[in-house]
């Protein structure tokens, strides 16, 4: 089977999606983007275009749950394969709004699968998450580690994996690679693309970046009494451009064999919260203020990938270290102190 060349990217305006579009466009792929901008902004495509020096491709503003509109996109373009990023991703919000999370994440995925089946598109790369491992504390976590999701967001990803596995089993020729990312951070080295969360950031690296730029006073470190070397929680941070490359490489392997497959996307190296604070302080050349507070409910001591499958079978290996993740995130923060939508930021948000 020939390699896919025109890729439908759902959620292509988002953090990982926009970096992956750069990677694909720079490697000769055509991309068709679908996004409803519920957690992103269309300005991102001007920036993608500036980086790659060519037209981004067709961009459709729509909610993937709108089956009629999604089907029309497949009618308009010849699509070889799909990368499916579009989802809601905030763990805390998912606990408050479980039905919305299942609706978007599971309902969005089934809507996409129906459109794919209707148009005989059978190759999909799916955004899964290390959060499906849940309470599987310790590590390294291999793809064979049993899933134990502990919140509606993680459960929604786990349900999607079951749906995708069933579809592959019942429709021979269908191929899904489900990439379980660990903690993607950082930004494009140009400083044009990065992570631009709406409101107060939930995640460590964007919060630290806002402390460094003076938009927040200090970081609250959630828990200093974990059974780790320095007492703070350990995660497997990886550069978003390494994640983007993993998607391009996954596309090359969609034709290896049909069926459903899970692949971890991580570095295998853990860093504590204090390690990240120190590395970001080095990047911005000043110590960053923090205080240790209570643990965040639902957090575990350590989540670190066993990345052996991607390395052995795809020769994919992340190449950017924590220092580079922090340097690139800091460059994006400096060049975009209020994110992509600066003009829309409210007065309380001004630094
Ligand atoms: P993001 O929120 O930046 O990107 C998601 C994009 O999907 C956004 O542009 C959003 O507007 C769009 N979207 C959401 N719902 C939609 C809908 N119904 N229809 C159309 N578009 C919709 O998130 P991200 O960090 O780029 O994550 C991408 C994917 O990777 C998600 O599926 C997420 O669950 C998964 N993931 C992310 C991380 C992480 O730490 N960032 C880790 C593991 C997995
Ligand atoms: C990292 C560490 C916090 C903020 C999340 C999702 C997971 C996946 C990746 C999507 C933890 C600590 C954080 C802060 C802190 N996403 N922290 N102060 O929780 O490992 O994973 O992103 O699939 O599903 O759960 O990432 O960046 O929120 O936290 O001390 O203000 O930083 O306790 O140890 P997490 P994170």
XYZ file of C-alpha atoms and ligand atoms in Angstrom:
431
model
C 0.000 0.000 0.000
C 1.309 3.498 -0.798
C 2.162 5.843 2.053
C -0.588 8.341 2.922
C 0.055 11.836 1.551
C -3.067 13.922 2.307
C -3.824 13.937 6.011
C -6.980 15.176 7.737
C -5.874 16.693 11.053
C -8.680 17.156 13.580
C -7.769 19.681 16.287
C -5.006 20.988 14.012
C -5.113 24.487 15.550
C -4.266 23.140 19.016
C -0.942 22.808 20.787
C 0.217 19.415 19.484
C -1.844 19.671 16.272
C -0.248 22.933 15.092
C 3.297 21.634 15.673
C 2.404 18.420 13.863
C 1.069 20.414 10.898
C 4.483 22.125 10.654
C 6.241 18.770 10.725
C 3.952 17.289 8.044
C 4.076 20.313 5.747
C 7.868 20.399 6.002
C 7.945 16.758 4.895
C 5.785 17.190 1.816
C 2.401 16.135 3.179
C -0.788 18.011 2.345
C -2.950 18.739 5.376
C -6.680 19.386 5.676
C -7.543 20.854 9.061
C -10.742 20.661 11.061
C -11.096 22.614 14.332
C -13.878 24.434 16.162
C -11.389 26.731 18.008
C -12.960 25.797 21.345
C -9.417 25.724 22.776
C -7.366 27.461 20.100
C -7.344 30.365 17.674
C -7.210 30.579 13.877
C -4.248 33.016 14.052
C -2.071 29.954 14.567
C -2.246 29.140 10.842
C -0.571 32.423 9.806
C 2.273 31.386 12.031
C 2.427 27.849 10.654
C 2.530 29.392 7.178
C 5.390 31.732 8.174
C 7.402 28.780 9.471
C 6.894 26.444 6.518
C 6.840 29.132 3.804
C 3.828 27.734 2.010
C 0.038 27.650 2.113
C -1.198 25.550 5.019
C -4.051 23.864 3.192
C -7.813 23.847 3.637
C -9.021 24.793 7.106
C -12.608 23.949 8.111
C -14.138 25.482 11.227
C -16.494 22.834 12.553
C -17.309 20.668 15.518
C -16.397 17.068 14.709
C -19.616 15.906 16.349
C -21.489 17.567 13.470
C -21.557 14.469 11.255
C -23.125 16.201 8.290
C -20.450 18.944 8.191
C -17.652 16.445 8.792
C -18.881 14.200 6.020
C -18.886 17.205 3.668
C -15.157 17.695 4.370
C -14.506 14.106 3.275
C -16.642 14.758 0.171
C -14.540 17.794 -0.746
C -11.056 16.299 -0.362
C -9.325 13.055 -1.129
C -8.049 11.990 2.302
C -5.519 9.188 2.753
C -5.331 9.087 6.549
C -6.487 10.962 9.646
C -4.673 12.239 12.726
C -7.279 12.785 15.425
C -6.246 15.356 18.058
C -9.603 17.120 18.631
C -10.701 16.552 22.217
C -11.226 18.214 25.565
C -8.128 17.633 27.701
C -8.389 19.225 31.168
C -8.465 16.520 33.837
C -9.971 18.729 36.581
C -12.701 20.060 34.285
C -13.570 16.486 33.273
C -14.407 15.682 36.898
C -16.839 18.616 36.973
C -18.284 18.008 33.469
C -18.051 14.269 32.728
C -20.921 14.166 30.221
C -19.347 16.960 28.125
C -16.044 15.072 28.108
C -17.601 11.792 26.955
C -19.694 13.671 24.402
C -16.713 15.449 22.802
C -14.033 12.802 23.209
C -16.027 9.608 22.623
C -18.856 11.127 20.539
C -16.348 13.081 18.447
C -14.372 9.910 17.780
C -17.414 7.845 16.750
C -18.593 10.670 14.484
C -15.169 10.672 12.827
C -15.166 6.874 12.464
C -18.555 6.945 10.744
C -17.362 9.600 8.283
C -14.196 7.607 7.619
C -16.163 4.402 7.000
C -18.608 6.215 4.732
C -15.676 7.493 2.632
C -13.533 4.355 2.811
C -10.683 6.023 4.730
C -9.140 3.323 6.903
C -6.004 4.727 8.510
C -6.008 6.697 11.750
C -3.467 7.960 14.271
C -5.222 8.615 17.577
C -4.167 10.920 20.450
C -4.273 8.843 23.579
C -2.687 9.679 26.898
C -0.480 8.296 29.648
C -3.387 9.159 31.926
C -5.038 5.850 30.930
C -2.399 4.133 33.124
C -3.909 6.040 36.064
C -2.844 4.710 39.405
C -0.233 2.407 37.932
C 2.372 4.119 40.093
C 6.086 3.666 39.559
C 7.394 2.658 36.203
C 8.556 2.539 33.583
C 5.094 1.926 32.102
C 4.939 -0.314 29.067
C 2.008 -0.686 26.678
C 1.219 -3.966 28.474
C 0.749 -2.232 31.850
C -2.983 -2.567 32.627
C -4.998 0.626 32.181
C -6.597 2.022 35.336
C -8.039 5.422 34.411
C -9.045 7.499 37.432
C -10.951 10.469 35.973
C -13.501 11.029 33.166
C -10.881 12.490 30.786
C -8.657 9.407 31.107
C -11.668 7.080 30.942
C -12.847 8.830 27.762
C -9.478 8.077 26.115
C -9.630 4.476 27.334
C -13.180 4.068 25.948
C -12.010 5.502 22.600
C -9.242 2.893 22.520
C -11.836 0.118 23.068
C -14.047 1.540 20.300
C -11.080 1.812 17.920
C -9.937 -1.711 18.744
C -13.447 -3.080 18.005
C -13.643 -1.187 14.723
C -10.284 -2.623 13.640
C -11.355 -6.147 14.623
C -14.676 -5.966 12.803
C -13.540 -4.067 9.699
C -10.529 -5.843 8.219
C -8.089 -3.400 6.640
C -8.765 -0.699 9.219
C -5.580 0.461 10.994
C -5.321 2.579 14.128
C -2.151 3.593 15.936
C -3.071 4.921 19.361
C -0.233 7.069 20.661
C -0.159 7.398 24.428
C 1.742 10.635 24.977
C 3.296 11.325 28.360
C 3.820 15.062 29.114
C 4.331 17.099 25.917
C 5.792 20.561 26.645
C 8.002 23.169 24.953
C 7.365 25.080 21.759
C 8.584 25.477 18.185
C 12.147 26.834 18.128
C 10.992 29.888 16.101
C 8.978 31.168 19.078
C 5.976 31.493 16.755
C 4.109 28.418 18.012
C 3.644 27.175 21.552
C 1.159 26.304 24.238
C -1.477 29.004 24.716
C -3.933 27.847 27.376
C -7.163 29.768 27.956
C -7.365 31.205 31.504
C -5.200 29.983 34.386
C -2.950 27.143 33.190
C -3.573 23.712 34.762
C -0.260 22.295 33.624
C 3.165 22.828 35.082
C 5.214 24.229 32.180
C 2.756 26.908 30.953
C 2.151 27.982 34.557
C 5.895 28.304 35.181
C 6.281 30.293 31.964
C 3.664 32.761 33.244
C 5.489 33.033 36.579
C 8.713 33.722 34.690
C 7.098 36.527 32.636
C 5.543 38.055 35.766
C 1.935 37.196 34.969
C 1.636 34.936 38.093
C 3.364 35.491 41.470
C 4.652 32.032 42.183
C 4.142 28.374 41.406
C 2.268 26.190 43.848
C 4.111 22.877 43.944
C 1.476 20.226 44.544
C 3.001 17.942 47.182
C 6.482 17.734 48.673
C 6.066 14.398 50.441
C 5.992 11.882 47.587
C 8.281 8.865 47.727
C 10.622 10.376 45.128
C 14.213 11.618 45.382
C 13.219 15.212 46.295
C 9.641 14.580 47.487
C 7.954 16.187 44.439
C 6.137 14.239 41.716
C 8.020 12.859 38.732
C 6.781 12.966 35.112
C 8.135 12.102 31.676
C 8.286 15.489 29.901
C 8.940 15.470 26.173
C 9.347 18.180 23.577
C 6.267 18.870 21.458
C 8.391 18.749 18.274
C 9.511 15.233 19.219
C 5.806 14.381 19.588
C 5.126 15.964 16.175
C 7.896 13.836 14.628
C 6.406 10.733 16.228
C 3.172 11.421 14.306
C 4.979 11.745 10.980
C 6.811 8.506 11.667
C 3.569 6.798 12.764
C 2.060 7.693 9.365
C 4.920 5.805 7.710
C 4.025 2.731 9.776
C 0.258 2.704 9.256
C 0.740 0.286 6.395
C 2.960 -2.159 8.309
C -0.044 -4.275 9.304
C -3.749 -3.646 9.759
C -5.407 -3.573 13.165
C -5.249 -1.656 16.422
C -2.006 -0.903 18.196
C -1.001 1.153 21.236
C 2.412 2.873 21.292
C 3.899 4.913 24.155
C 5.352 8.301 23.223
C 7.713 9.313 26.029
C 11.420 9.627 26.767
C 11.793 7.053 29.543
C 13.379 9.749 31.713
C 11.589 11.229 34.712
C 11.964 14.782 36.055
C 10.569 16.069 39.338
C 8.660 19.341 39.707
C 11.759 20.843 41.359
C 13.912 19.667 38.412
C 11.570 21.501 36.034
C 11.566 24.673 38.162
C 15.391 24.650 38.159
C 15.620 23.999 34.408
C 13.139 26.782 33.619
C 15.029 29.113 35.985
C 18.197 28.382 33.979
C 16.350 29.129 30.735
C 15.011 32.502 31.914
C 18.135 33.242 33.967
C 16.456 33.860 37.298
C 15.270 31.675 40.164
C 11.513 31.152 39.978
C 9.476 31.606 43.179
C 7.487 28.626 44.399
C 5.858 27.261 47.522
C 5.065 23.677 48.406
C 1.359 23.131 49.045
C -0.899 20.084 49.463
C -0.947 17.344 46.856
C -3.382 17.819 43.967
C -6.183 15.220 44.226
C -5.688 12.437 41.696
C -1.945 13.012 41.174
C 0.433 10.059 41.493
C 4.102 10.053 42.522
C 5.622 9.029 39.192
C 4.559 8.387 35.584
C 7.440 7.509 33.280
C 7.221 5.724 29.923
C 8.917 2.614 28.731
C 9.446 3.910 25.161
C 11.052 0.683 23.871
C 8.349 -0.218 21.315
C 8.553 3.088 19.395
C 12.327 2.964 19.513
C 12.673 -0.680 18.445
C 9.970 -0.777 15.773
C 9.964 2.794 14.430
C 13.475 3.965 15.360
C 11.732 6.960 16.960
C 13.736 8.483 19.759
C 13.219 11.944 21.259
C 16.255 14.164 20.723
C 15.444 17.319 22.746
C 16.235 17.471 26.465
C 14.528 19.272 29.358
C 16.807 22.316 28.974
C 15.670 22.733 25.365
C 11.996 22.217 26.298
C 12.334 25.079 28.808
C 14.340 27.349 26.468
C 11.759 26.956 23.697
C 8.764 27.405 26.041
C 10.438 30.529 27.455
C 11.135 31.965 23.992
C 7.458 31.506 23.036
C 6.341 33.110 26.315
C 8.637 36.112 25.815
C 7.575 36.676 22.232
C 3.872 36.114 23.031
C 3.418 37.321 26.615
C -0.371 37.206 26.290
C -0.590 34.303 23.875
C -2.042 34.310 20.350
C -5.169 36.277 21.249
C -3.520 39.217 22.997
C -6.228 41.626 21.897
C -8.920 39.462 23.485
C -7.272 39.190 26.912
C -9.317 40.809 29.689
C -7.982 43.517 31.982
C -7.534 41.044 34.901
C -5.251 39.049 32.657
C -2.897 41.957 31.870
C 0.580 41.407 33.331
P -5.462 21.411 22.516
O -6.669 21.704 23.341
O -4.425 22.463 22.376
O -5.910 20.950 21.059
C -7.149 20.307 20.806
C -7.797 21.017 19.623
O -9.043 20.377 19.341
C -8.096 22.488 19.911
O -7.645 23.276 18.833
C -9.621 22.528 20.025
O -10.145 23.778 19.614
C -10.035 21.378 19.122
N -11.322 20.782 19.456
C -11.770 20.410 20.678
N -13.008 19.898 20.574
C -13.350 19.941 19.256
C -14.488 19.550 18.523
N -15.563 19.015 19.116
N -14.480 19.730 17.188
C -13.421 20.274 16.566
N -12.300 20.665 17.217
C -12.270 20.497 18.545
O -4.833 20.072 23.108
P -3.428 19.386 22.786
O -2.562 19.526 23.989
O -2.924 19.811 21.471
O -3.885 17.880 22.744
C -4.186 17.235 21.519
C -4.656 15.819 21.807
O -3.645 15.131 22.542
C -5.920 15.736 22.658
O -6.686 14.652 22.182
C -5.400 15.439 24.049
O -6.352 14.743 24.807
C -4.195 14.578 23.724
N -3.136 14.603 24.761
C -2.608 15.797 25.140
C -1.609 15.813 26.108
C -1.021 17.105 26.608
O -0.437 17.109 27.699
N -1.105 18.203 25.873
C -1.141 14.606 26.651
C -1.706 13.415 26.217
C -2.716 13.428 25.251
C 2.882 17.850 36.107
C 3.383 17.822 37.543
C 1.674 18.257 39.175
C 0.842 22.357 38.037
C -1.522 15.981 32.606
C -2.727 15.129 32.387
C -2.374 13.943 31.542
C -1.695 14.379 30.271
C -0.509 15.196 30.570
C -3.396 14.802 28.629
C 2.421 17.108 38.491
C 2.722 19.353 39.188
C 1.374 21.089 38.099
C 1.107 23.266 39.097
C 2.438 21.571 40.174
N -2.564 15.212 29.477
N 2.155 20.693 39.147
N 1.898 22.833 40.124
O -0.894 16.039 35.686
O 1.259 14.957 34.893
O -0.564 15.250 33.329
O -0.920 16.331 31.365
O -3.613 13.672 28.287
O -3.562 13.305 31.275
O -3.189 14.688 33.656
O 0.646 17.249 34.063
O 1.575 19.514 33.882
O -0.587 19.168 35.166
O 1.531 18.332 36.126
O 3.137 21.228 41.133
O 0.625 24.411 39.112
O 3.464 19.182 38.006
O 1.277 17.938 40.479
O 3.199 16.429 39.410
P 0.095 15.839 34.619
P 0.753 18.655 34.755
